């Protein structure tokens, strides 16, 4: 008797079919070749919602191999609900080992953070990007932003930063602070806090960005200039945690999350959950250093 | 392990999804058979297939069952399932002139070739709640089917064939606007390529064929209500089964089966583009999987609207229409607001606090100056 296998089909390795994975990898090569430039791609539907990290998943699934050790964080945490869900999915579809340990991972997918620990040239970090177009806040039409990028016409962007300064006394862009990549393209670094932005500059690691809903990929290859937009007299600044410290470790030199207790008091804790664990256990960690953090320290902060 | 509140997500997720499964089956009733959903939830299945972008009634039924009847969710599950399938062939263009017609009507003409065929529709009946449905039995269904069978004259079955199209009449009379030679006629596959603007018509129609019915309706309706200038008439609306063929490796066309589609051609009187050109009619086109008349009507209205760029009317704006009627994407992003945002919020919090403080300090200075002036 012929067995009915209609409902028992196994999924392809890493879920997506091979032809589409190949397409995504080719588009990634293009993205790496033109740092900061957004490359349109097919963006197949995933079993997770649009806007929940489909772009990151496309890249992860397109580049992951059987030997990879996979880590995924959401807002710095390995245990955030979405991260748990995606980790299980990637693990289920590839059989890859997963880890919480930043140093151990070969492939890291992230939402809204770069790890506090410095990444190496053996690692790739994949960003989930909600809004890839940095010019969207000044120009709503895609065909116009495309033209502006082509002509490197970024005047509107600078004007908007200037207007923000005039109105509020500071450039109010919080997360996702726009950056200039390789002196050519303005890029949205995904909504990472300003704290993380300088770590993109001249890094050893390959940074890949995937915006699923908007169907765009882009990349920052290792050792590439990534400069936050600023003016001669008004400079980019990172978040200031000088007056607060992690309540568990007393550590100041990391991005801190604000947490409120039931009675309304406020305390801070290190946002990166793996880094917090390592600090709590007094383990060795190799942290990013950049001029902005070092500056804070010079001021005795 | 570190800070407790941040950990333990996995267990919570498992419990939550287990609870959702419990909600689905907690009544401890007979499981709904997939065949039953396929047969009795025909229109829901058609919506799910259309928005899911895959013609698979059986899988649509499974998705609908899994999603507790939520059409959005079911379409989303199907879209994801579709990603796992290799695309082996592109089908030949289907020819709706070959359609085995189950319903075809025209609002533009009183009589059309082959006559108006009402087919299965609730359009012309009152939508009163039929409480008898609550106590429907298998015997009721059997009786109905037997009576229905008895009314069919087997000799007349042979007479059914295909029909000519209404637009042919207009074309023969030379009333249709000639094709615009400047229009982008390139064919792209939106499931393989990201859409770019201005998008060719092929991409626009594909996007709308997968778009969410409600979204298309809101915009199509807006165009009729005055936010735009499309005042269309249904030239011909038809629903039925059409054969699908693919080209095999040897270059021969192979019949692979039939799919049901709904098609609409909307006639719009066009304004004369230049002096001296007559005011031709133009055709707005809509086609979707299954039986979904609302969708194809709105689709063809918007097809016409998007070919007439006009500022101030969302329905005439390609980017506005195509991006915002994509149901699976819109639903995903809307719901992502439920995910934590504390890192990004922290970032704006620190900025806002500093700005408020600067503002307060500035006010204090002004107050002090006022006090000083008063004391002088």
XYZ file of C-alpha atoms in Angstrom:
677
model
C 0.000 0.000 0.000
C 1.219 3.495 -0.788
C 1.656 5.400 2.433
C -0.070 8.756 2.585
C 2.701 11.244 3.410
C 0.714 14.358 2.561
C 0.745 15.834 6.062
C 4.065 14.459 7.205
C 6.427 16.463 4.981
C 9.532 17.498 6.871
C 10.706 21.105 6.585
C 13.805 22.065 4.670
C 16.996 22.745 6.686
C 16.563 26.252 8.116
C 12.921 26.353 6.985
C 13.317 28.503 3.848
C 13.712 26.714 0.529
C 17.216 26.600 -0.966
C 16.537 28.867 -3.948
C 15.258 31.665 -1.730
C 18.147 31.242 0.720
C 20.525 31.570 -2.201
C 18.787 34.750 -3.272
C 19.091 36.229 0.229
C 22.790 35.315 0.385
C 23.416 36.998 -2.965
C 21.642 40.131 -1.792
C 23.725 40.024 1.401
C 26.911 39.968 -0.661
C 25.703 43.053 -2.475
C 24.866 44.709 0.835
C 28.350 43.958 2.179
C 29.911 45.322 -0.989
C 28.074 48.646 -0.637
C 28.183 49.418 3.104
C 25.040 51.091 4.410
C 23.134 50.762 1.141
C 19.694 49.177 1.371
C 19.216 46.215 -0.963
C 15.655 45.098 -1.760
C 15.010 41.367 -1.375
C 12.140 38.892 -1.644
C 11.408 38.695 2.079
C 9.392 35.474 2.244
C 6.720 35.130 4.901
C 7.787 33.534 8.135
C 5.724 31.774 10.770
C 6.294 34.782 13.021
C 4.560 38.115 12.560
C 5.819 40.870 10.304
C 7.535 43.407 12.499
C 8.594 40.789 15.029
C 11.973 40.055 13.499
C 11.277 38.369 10.165
C 14.117 40.279 8.483
C 16.594 39.106 11.111
C 15.325 35.571 10.736
C 15.706 35.614 6.960
C 19.367 36.510 7.336
C 19.973 34.093 10.195
C 18.368 31.216 8.310
C 20.162 32.102 5.085
C 23.646 32.168 6.651
C 23.414 29.629 9.478
C 25.258 26.326 9.129
C 25.033 23.124 11.142
C 28.150 23.988 13.187
C 26.969 27.421 14.219
C 26.312 28.267 17.845
C 23.331 30.547 17.921
C 22.420 33.246 20.405
C 19.473 35.580 20.235
C 18.742 38.614 22.356
C 15.844 41.008 22.532
C 16.446 44.355 24.222
C 19.642 42.834 25.627
C 17.970 39.823 27.156
C 18.230 36.175 26.138
C 14.993 35.430 27.901
C 12.702 38.058 26.444
C 9.569 36.361 25.082
C 10.280 36.999 21.412
C 13.883 35.858 21.768
C 12.752 32.590 23.388
C 10.298 31.975 20.606
C 12.786 32.672 17.810
C 15.561 30.683 19.484
C 13.286 27.676 19.654
C 12.310 28.142 16.014
C 15.898 28.412 14.741
C 16.939 25.490 16.918
C 14.006 23.392 15.722
C 14.623 24.139 12.044
C 18.412 23.693 12.049
C 19.330 21.591 15.068
C 22.048 24.152 15.824
C 23.408 24.507 19.288
C 22.091 27.562 21.107
C 23.762 29.528 23.852
C 23.288 32.483 26.198
C 27.030 33.103 26.300
C 28.051 36.016 24.069
C 31.649 34.813 23.738
C 30.616 31.305 22.748
C 28.149 32.295 19.996
C 29.185 32.345 16.348
C 25.947 33.898 15.135
C 23.914 36.359 17.164
C 20.550 37.737 16.235
C 19.528 40.857 18.064
C 16.662 43.237 18.564
C 17.537 46.767 19.724
C 20.966 46.081 21.286
C 24.578 45.240 20.565
C 26.102 42.983 23.196
C 28.015 44.739 25.935
C 30.903 42.338 25.356
C 33.057 43.097 22.341
C 32.443 40.774 19.410
C 35.241 39.252 17.341
C 35.946 38.641 13.670
C 34.719 35.062 14.149
C 31.216 36.264 14.946
C 28.336 37.703 12.924
C 25.610 39.808 14.445
C 22.241 40.081 12.719
C 19.928 42.979 13.516
C 16.152 42.917 13.332
C 15.246 46.234 11.783
C 11.748 47.735 12.014
C 12.389 50.861 9.906
C 15.422 50.619 7.611
C 15.021 54.013 5.984
C 16.777 56.700 8.051
C 15.285 59.412 5.849
C 11.710 58.247 6.487
C 11.287 60.822 9.248
C 11.986 63.611 6.791
C 10.562 62.084 3.597
C 7.582 59.757 3.483
C 7.956 58.532 -0.097
C 10.256 55.655 -0.910
C 10.940 56.803 -4.446
C 12.133 60.154 -3.159
C 14.372 58.702 -0.428
C 15.878 56.427 -3.063
C 16.770 59.469 -5.109
C 18.131 61.301 -2.085
C 20.450 58.371 -1.280
C 21.534 58.135 -4.903
C 22.499 61.791 -4.959
C 23.848 61.739 -1.384
C 21.420 64.573 -0.781
C 21.140 64.544 2.992
C 20.351 68.204 3.573
C 16.833 67.488 4.845
C 18.238 65.138 7.449
C 20.686 67.674 8.805
C 17.973 70.314 8.815
C 15.734 68.066 10.896
C 18.534 67.430 13.404
C 19.172 71.168 13.538
C 15.461 71.875 14.071
C 15.364 69.346 16.884
C 18.288 71.138 18.514
C 16.672 74.557 18.146
C 13.365 73.359 19.603
C 14.565 71.167 22.424
C 18.177 72.123 23.070
C 19.378 68.698 21.957
C 19.097 66.308 19.042
C 16.145 64.350 20.386
C 16.696 61.191 18.356
C 16.948 58.495 21.048
C 17.415 55.002 19.704
C 18.307 54.389 16.077
C 20.464 57.497 15.837
C 21.315 57.987 12.139
C 24.889 57.252 11.113
C 27.070 57.928 8.097
C 28.611 54.703 6.800
C 31.913 54.676 4.949
C 31.469 58.373 4.212
C 28.718 57.650 1.704
C 25.330 56.400 2.921
C 23.251 57.535 5.846
C 22.026 54.417 7.601
C 19.632 53.574 10.377
C 21.573 51.426 12.833
C 18.272 49.770 13.849
C 16.817 51.078 17.134
C 19.895 50.405 19.225
C 20.405 52.975 21.975
C 22.925 55.730 21.305
C 25.152 53.891 23.818
C 25.713 51.104 21.262
C 26.064 53.255 18.157
C 29.799 54.066 18.452
C 30.552 50.337 18.731
C 29.644 49.907 15.054
C 32.636 51.990 14.055
C 35.739 50.103 12.849
C 34.496 46.917 14.494
C 35.959 43.467 13.832
C 32.540 41.929 13.364
C 30.289 41.703 10.342
C 26.995 43.482 11.020
C 24.011 42.400 8.949
C 20.675 44.192 9.044
C 17.351 42.743 7.911
C 14.044 44.591 7.618
C 11.460 41.964 6.690
C 8.284 44.004 6.420
C 10.063 46.693 4.408
C 11.959 44.040 2.382
C 15.394 45.626 2.697
C 18.817 44.249 3.681
C 21.952 46.190 4.488
C 25.310 45.639 6.081
C 28.345 47.126 7.747
C 31.436 45.052 6.943
C 34.296 44.791 9.466
C 36.655 47.784 9.792
C 34.259 50.294 8.267
C 33.774 53.893 9.372
C 30.419 54.456 11.033
C 29.944 57.994 12.313
C 26.884 59.357 14.109
C 25.570 62.511 12.419
C 26.572 65.637 14.286
C 27.550 69.258 13.819
C 30.891 70.931 14.505
C 29.477 72.630 17.571
C 26.692 70.239 18.543
C 27.943 66.745 19.076
C 26.488 63.301 19.329
C 26.077 62.129 22.896
C 25.397 58.772 24.460
C 22.988 58.075 27.333
C 24.325 59.249 30.646
C 24.207 56.687 33.431
C 26.666 58.528 35.648
C 24.111 59.121 38.375
C 22.892 55.534 38.409
C 24.464 52.133 38.827
C 23.445 48.517 38.474
C 21.807 47.601 41.780
C 23.136 44.053 41.602
C 26.739 44.686 40.644
C 27.299 48.387 41.267
C 28.591 48.584 37.691
C 28.181 51.847 35.737
C 29.934 51.257 32.441
C 27.093 49.462 30.664
C 23.672 50.282 29.309
C 21.282 50.144 32.252
C 17.580 49.306 32.294
C 15.369 51.220 34.628
C 13.158 48.997 36.756
C 10.391 50.032 39.055
C 9.489 48.137 42.161
C 5.879 47.700 43.284
C 6.054 50.584 45.740
C 7.214 52.902 42.963
C 10.902 53.258 43.702
C 13.347 53.072 40.828
C 16.542 51.163 40.366
C 18.840 50.169 37.545
C 20.153 46.880 36.283
C 22.529 45.963 33.442
C 20.442 45.535 30.298
C 22.558 42.790 28.710
C 21.446 39.693 30.633
C 24.498 37.588 29.825
C 26.832 40.452 30.727
C 24.947 40.890 33.981
C 25.395 37.207 34.793
C 29.102 37.397 34.054
C 29.548 40.549 36.134
C 27.589 39.037 39.011
C 29.810 35.988 38.921
C 32.900 38.204 38.599
C 33.953 36.556 35.328
C 36.405 38.071 32.864
C 34.678 40.047 30.106
C 36.119 41.857 27.129
C 34.054 45.017 26.764
C 33.805 47.484 23.908
C 35.632 50.702 24.496
C 34.924 53.851 22.543
C 35.717 57.521 22.799
C 32.289 58.381 24.139
C 32.454 56.020 27.104
C 36.079 56.933 27.728
C 35.117 60.608 27.700
C 32.521 59.994 30.416
C 35.231 58.366 32.481
C 37.603 61.269 31.964
C 35.000 63.513 33.554
C 35.232 61.223 36.562
C 31.938 59.521 35.842
C 21.372 32.883 36.594
C 20.895 36.583 36.851
C 18.009 38.897 37.479
C 14.829 36.897 37.998
C 12.190 39.055 36.341
C 14.019 38.943 33.007
C 14.470 35.159 32.993
C 12.081 32.273 32.597
C 10.408 33.490 29.419
C 10.373 30.078 27.811
C 8.219 28.438 30.450
C 5.753 31.305 30.403
C 5.464 31.089 26.604
C 4.790 27.371 26.743
C 2.119 27.838 29.357
C 0.507 30.665 27.385
C 0.342 28.659 24.168
C -0.945 25.644 26.071
C -3.660 27.851 27.523
C -4.573 29.113 24.042
C -4.923 25.503 22.906
C -7.097 24.869 25.951
C -9.350 27.795 24.998
C -9.788 26.249 21.554
C -10.931 22.870 22.818
C -12.230 23.591 26.320
C -15.857 23.004 25.346
C -14.877 19.346 24.866
C -17.068 19.204 21.732
C -16.604 17.010 18.686
C -13.510 18.160 16.751
C -14.434 20.069 13.591
C -13.535 17.987 10.607
C -11.289 19.657 8.032
C -13.673 18.458 5.310
C -16.528 20.191 7.113
C -14.637 23.491 7.285
C -13.749 23.174 3.618
C -17.330 22.560 2.656
C -19.242 24.825 5.016
C -16.824 27.715 5.517
C -16.266 28.155 1.800
C -15.974 31.959 1.794
C -13.654 32.073 4.796
C -11.417 29.514 3.088
C -11.368 31.628 -0.067
C -10.366 34.738 1.913
C -7.601 32.853 3.686
C -6.250 31.388 0.428
C -6.318 34.762 -1.311
C -4.618 36.676 1.484
C -2.324 33.747 2.194
C -1.241 33.805 -1.442
C -1.533 30.066 -1.994
C -4.294 28.030 -3.592
C -4.737 25.167 -1.144
C -8.272 24.808 0.259
C -7.338 21.939 2.525
C -4.422 23.738 4.153
C -6.529 26.877 4.445
C -9.086 24.819 6.359
C -6.417 23.504 8.719
C -5.108 27.043 9.277
C -8.605 28.306 9.965
C -9.187 25.566 12.516
C -5.827 26.186 14.166
C -6.537 29.937 14.352
C -9.949 29.478 15.948
C -11.562 31.056 12.894
C -9.427 34.215 12.808
C -9.036 34.888 9.087
C -6.010 37.196 9.490
C -4.175 34.689 11.632
C -5.022 31.824 9.278
C -3.794 33.790 6.230
C -0.607 34.546 8.134
C -0.035 30.846 8.925
C -0.554 29.985 5.252
C 1.877 32.656 4.083
C 4.491 31.199 6.392
C 3.758 27.692 5.155
C 4.143 28.912 1.586
C 7.718 29.962 2.339
C 8.679 26.339 2.872
C 7.680 25.330 -0.634
C 9.940 25.411 -3.635
C 8.613 27.331 -6.632
C 8.944 24.807 -9.422
C 6.994 26.454 -12.213
C 5.362 29.658 -13.246
C 1.916 28.902 -14.622
C 0.861 30.078 -18.048
C -1.426 33.083 -17.984
C -4.886 31.804 -17.119
C -7.568 32.622 -19.642
C -10.842 33.589 -18.013
C -12.593 33.190 -21.357
C -12.204 29.477 -20.657
C -13.895 29.827 -17.293
C -16.549 27.339 -16.290
C -18.858 30.121 -15.188
C -20.781 29.713 -11.929
C -21.842 33.327 -11.675
C -21.564 36.243 -14.054
C -23.333 39.548 -13.947
C -23.022 42.957 -15.517
C -24.316 46.193 -14.053
C -23.493 48.148 -17.199
C -25.796 46.240 -19.518
C -29.269 44.867 -19.105
C -28.453 41.838 -21.206
C -25.034 40.351 -21.853
C -23.850 37.493 -24.079
C -25.148 34.286 -22.466
C -27.412 36.254 -20.141
C -26.991 37.354 -16.547
C -26.232 34.280 -14.437
C -26.849 34.985 -10.791
C -25.198 31.821 -9.467
C -24.624 31.342 -5.744
C -25.228 34.718 -4.090
C -26.966 36.233 -1.095
C -27.005 39.674 -2.726
C -30.685 39.753 -3.474
C -32.067 38.267 -0.284
C -32.777 39.703 3.137
C -30.066 39.092 5.703
C -32.450 38.022 8.432
C -30.985 35.750 11.075
C -32.115 32.233 10.262
C -32.424 30.657 13.678
C -33.295 27.343 12.070
C -29.564 27.011 11.313
C -29.034 26.445 15.012
C -30.917 23.172 14.940
C -29.932 21.970 11.479
C -29.603 18.173 11.332
C -27.982 15.747 8.948
C -31.477 14.736 7.828
C -32.316 18.365 6.924
C -29.213 18.539 4.765
C -29.998 15.223 3.090
C -33.601 16.288 2.361
C -32.417 19.571 0.863
C -29.866 17.837 -1.348
C -32.371 15.257 -2.569
C -34.906 17.958 -3.458
C -32.177 19.967 -5.171
C -31.049 16.965 -7.219
C -34.609 16.302 -8.306
C -34.817 19.742 -9.906
C -31.828 19.177 -12.197
C -32.656 18.147 -15.722
C -29.724 15.930 -16.805
C -30.384 16.682 -20.483
C -29.754 20.382 -20.001
C -26.381 19.872 -18.298
C -24.752 19.457 -21.694
C -25.783 22.965 -22.716
C -23.393 24.714 -20.341
C -20.342 26.158 -22.043
C -18.073 29.169 -21.855
C -19.183 32.720 -22.549
C -17.839 35.741 -24.374
C -16.946 38.801 -22.357
C -18.652 42.138 -21.930
C -15.511 44.111 -22.653
C -15.407 42.480 -26.085
C -18.585 44.403 -26.944
C -16.982 47.692 -25.997
C -13.779 46.824 -27.780
C -15.614 45.951 -30.996
C -17.325 49.312 -30.901
C -14.011 51.084 -30.377
C -15.080 52.598 -27.082
C -12.105 51.472 -25.010
C -9.096 53.695 -24.577
C -6.143 52.396 -26.591
C -3.318 50.938 -24.514
C -0.994 53.584 -23.146
C 2.396 52.974 -24.802
C 4.214 54.698 -21.930
C 2.841 52.342 -19.262
C 5.343 50.040 -17.586
C 4.287 46.593 -18.762
C 7.131 44.623 -17.205
C 6.151 41.520 -15.280
C 7.574 41.089 -11.809
C 6.920 38.477 -9.136
C 6.190 40.238 -5.850
C 6.891 37.106 -3.846
C 10.482 37.130 -5.119
C 11.224 40.830 -5.460
C 10.640 43.827 -3.214
C 8.291 46.301 -4.816
C 9.728 49.573 -6.092
C 7.837 52.735 -6.892
C 6.432 53.633 -9.310
C 5.391 49.986 -9.508
C 4.401 48.329 -12.796
C 0.760 47.379 -13.080
C 1.656 43.687 -12.781
C 3.043 44.328 -9.301
C 0.091 46.470 -8.279
C -2.433 43.825 -9.266
C -0.448 41.072 -7.548
C -0.175 43.087 -4.346
C -3.912 43.694 -4.382
C -4.703 40.053 -5.108
C -2.974 39.157 -1.811
C -4.176 42.260 0.029
C -6.562 42.187 2.935
C -10.184 42.529 1.780
C -11.180 45.043 4.457
C -8.216 47.283 3.696
C -8.951 47.266 -0.020
C -12.589 47.998 0.712
C -11.800 51.016 2.898
C -9.715 52.575 0.150
C -11.939 51.523 -2.752
C -14.911 52.909 -0.884
C -13.095 56.176 -0.142
C -12.568 56.680 -3.852
C -16.281 56.324 -4.575
C -17.257 58.543 -1.648
C -15.306 61.523 -2.912
C -11.669 61.080 -1.877
C -10.702 60.651 -5.482
C -12.627 60.682 -8.682
C -13.435 57.131 -9.685
C -17.123 56.569 -10.377
C -17.128 53.075 -11.785
C -19.673 50.606 -13.085
C -19.319 46.850 -12.930
C -18.746 45.873 -16.551
C -18.616 42.200 -15.769
C -18.176 40.285 -12.559
C -17.663 36.558 -12.907
C -16.861 33.657 -10.652
C -15.983 30.149 -11.754
C -13.290 27.566 -12.382
C -10.425 28.106 -14.811
C -7.824 25.601 -16.015
C -4.185 26.131 -15.045
C -1.317 25.015 -17.256
C 2.429 24.990 -16.843
C 5.159 24.559 -19.397
C 7.155 21.380 -18.805
C 10.873 20.935 -19.462
C 10.116 19.940 -23.059
C 8.250 23.192 -23.649
C 4.811 21.578 -23.794
C 1.835 23.044 -21.999
C 0.530 20.693 -19.324
C -2.873 20.956 -17.715
C -2.425 20.675 -13.939
C -5.916 21.292 -12.643
C -8.568 23.929 -12.084
C -8.766 26.784 -9.640
C -11.737 28.920 -8.708
C -11.317 32.639 -9.217
C -13.409 35.790 -9.092
C -12.782 38.363 -11.793
C -14.099 41.858 -12.253
C -13.790 44.376 -15.035
C -14.845 47.823 -13.955
C -15.778 50.383 -16.581
C -14.904 53.985 -15.944
C -15.588 56.894 -18.207
C -12.285 58.619 -18.692
C -11.690 62.274 -19.168
C -10.130 63.204 -22.479
C -6.413 63.382 -21.894
C -5.759 65.908 -24.655
C -7.878 68.104 -26.860
C -9.110 66.198 -29.857
C -9.039 62.748 -28.232
C -12.461 61.244 -27.531
C -13.474 60.406 -23.933
C -12.856 56.657 -24.078
C -13.847 54.165 -21.419
C -11.093 52.560 -19.378
C -11.104 49.202 -17.639
C -10.057 48.647 -14.054
C -9.166 45.030 -13.387
C -9.451 42.720 -10.398
C -8.842 39.004 -9.968
C -8.469 36.915 -6.829
C -8.503 33.317 -5.637
C -11.847 31.808 -4.723
C -15.122 33.603 -4.341
C -14.623 37.139 -3.038
C -16.596 39.731 -4.946
C -16.009 42.655 -2.576
C -12.300 42.228 -3.059
C -12.252 42.229 -6.854
C -14.637 45.187 -7.055
C -12.419 47.284 -4.788
C -9.333 46.008 -6.535
C -10.534 47.171 -9.928
C -11.666 50.525 -8.535
C -8.203 51.035 -7.070
C -6.540 49.791 -10.250
C -8.231 52.654 -12.079
C -7.526 55.131 -9.286
C -3.812 54.308 -9.147
C -3.432 54.934 -12.852
C -4.506 58.511 -12.282
C -2.069 60.136 -9.931
C -3.930 62.800 -8.024
C -2.671 64.441 -4.885
C -4.884 64.511 -1.846
C -6.700 61.241 -2.506
C -5.133 58.242 -0.743
C -6.768 55.781 -3.175
C -4.882 57.347 -6.095
C -1.551 56.981 -4.324
C 0.252 53.718 -5.137
C 2.467 53.705 -2.088
C -0.416 54.470 0.221
C -2.725 51.820 -1.229
C -0.248 48.988 -1.691
C 1.648 49.280 1.581
C -1.377 49.729 3.798
C -3.629 47.012 2.398
C -1.000 44.299 2.963
C -2.854 42.569 5.814
C -0.200 40.147 7.030
C 2.397 42.908 7.293
C 0.034 45.447 8.810
C -1.176 42.970 11.421
C 2.344 41.950 12.366
C 3.620 45.454 12.852
C 0.530 46.609 14.713
C 0.912 43.732 17.123
C 4.650 44.188 17.592
C 3.739 47.094 19.852
C 3.031 44.394 22.417
C 6.708 43.464 22.562
C 8.895 45.115 25.206
C 10.440 48.445 24.237
C 12.253 49.387 27.403
C 15.680 49.900 25.882
C 14.474 52.295 23.232
C 12.118 53.920 25.692
C 14.998 54.327 28.125
C 16.851 56.209 25.457
C 14.077 58.725 24.894
C 13.430 58.888 28.639
C 16.927 60.152 29.298
C 16.578 62.778 26.564
C 13.157 63.955 27.714
C 14.200 64.204 31.349
C 17.168 66.361 30.367
C 15.008 68.558 28.120
C 12.401 69.071 30.855
C 15.151 69.951 33.298
C 16.662 72.489 30.869
C 13.228 74.002 30.440
C 12.661 74.248 34.200
C 16.045 75.867 34.718
C 15.326 78.387 31.978
C 11.982 79.243 33.602
C 13.684 79.731 36.945
C 16.099 82.209 35.372
C 13.202 84.167 33.908
C 11.440 84.174 37.300
C 14.556 85.425 39.012
C 14.940 88.187 36.438
C 11.322 89.181 37.045
C 11.894 89.296 40.817
C 15.011 91.387 40.319
C 13.188 93.809 38.039
C 10.330 94.159 40.498
C 12.756 94.857 43.346
C 14.417 97.605 41.307
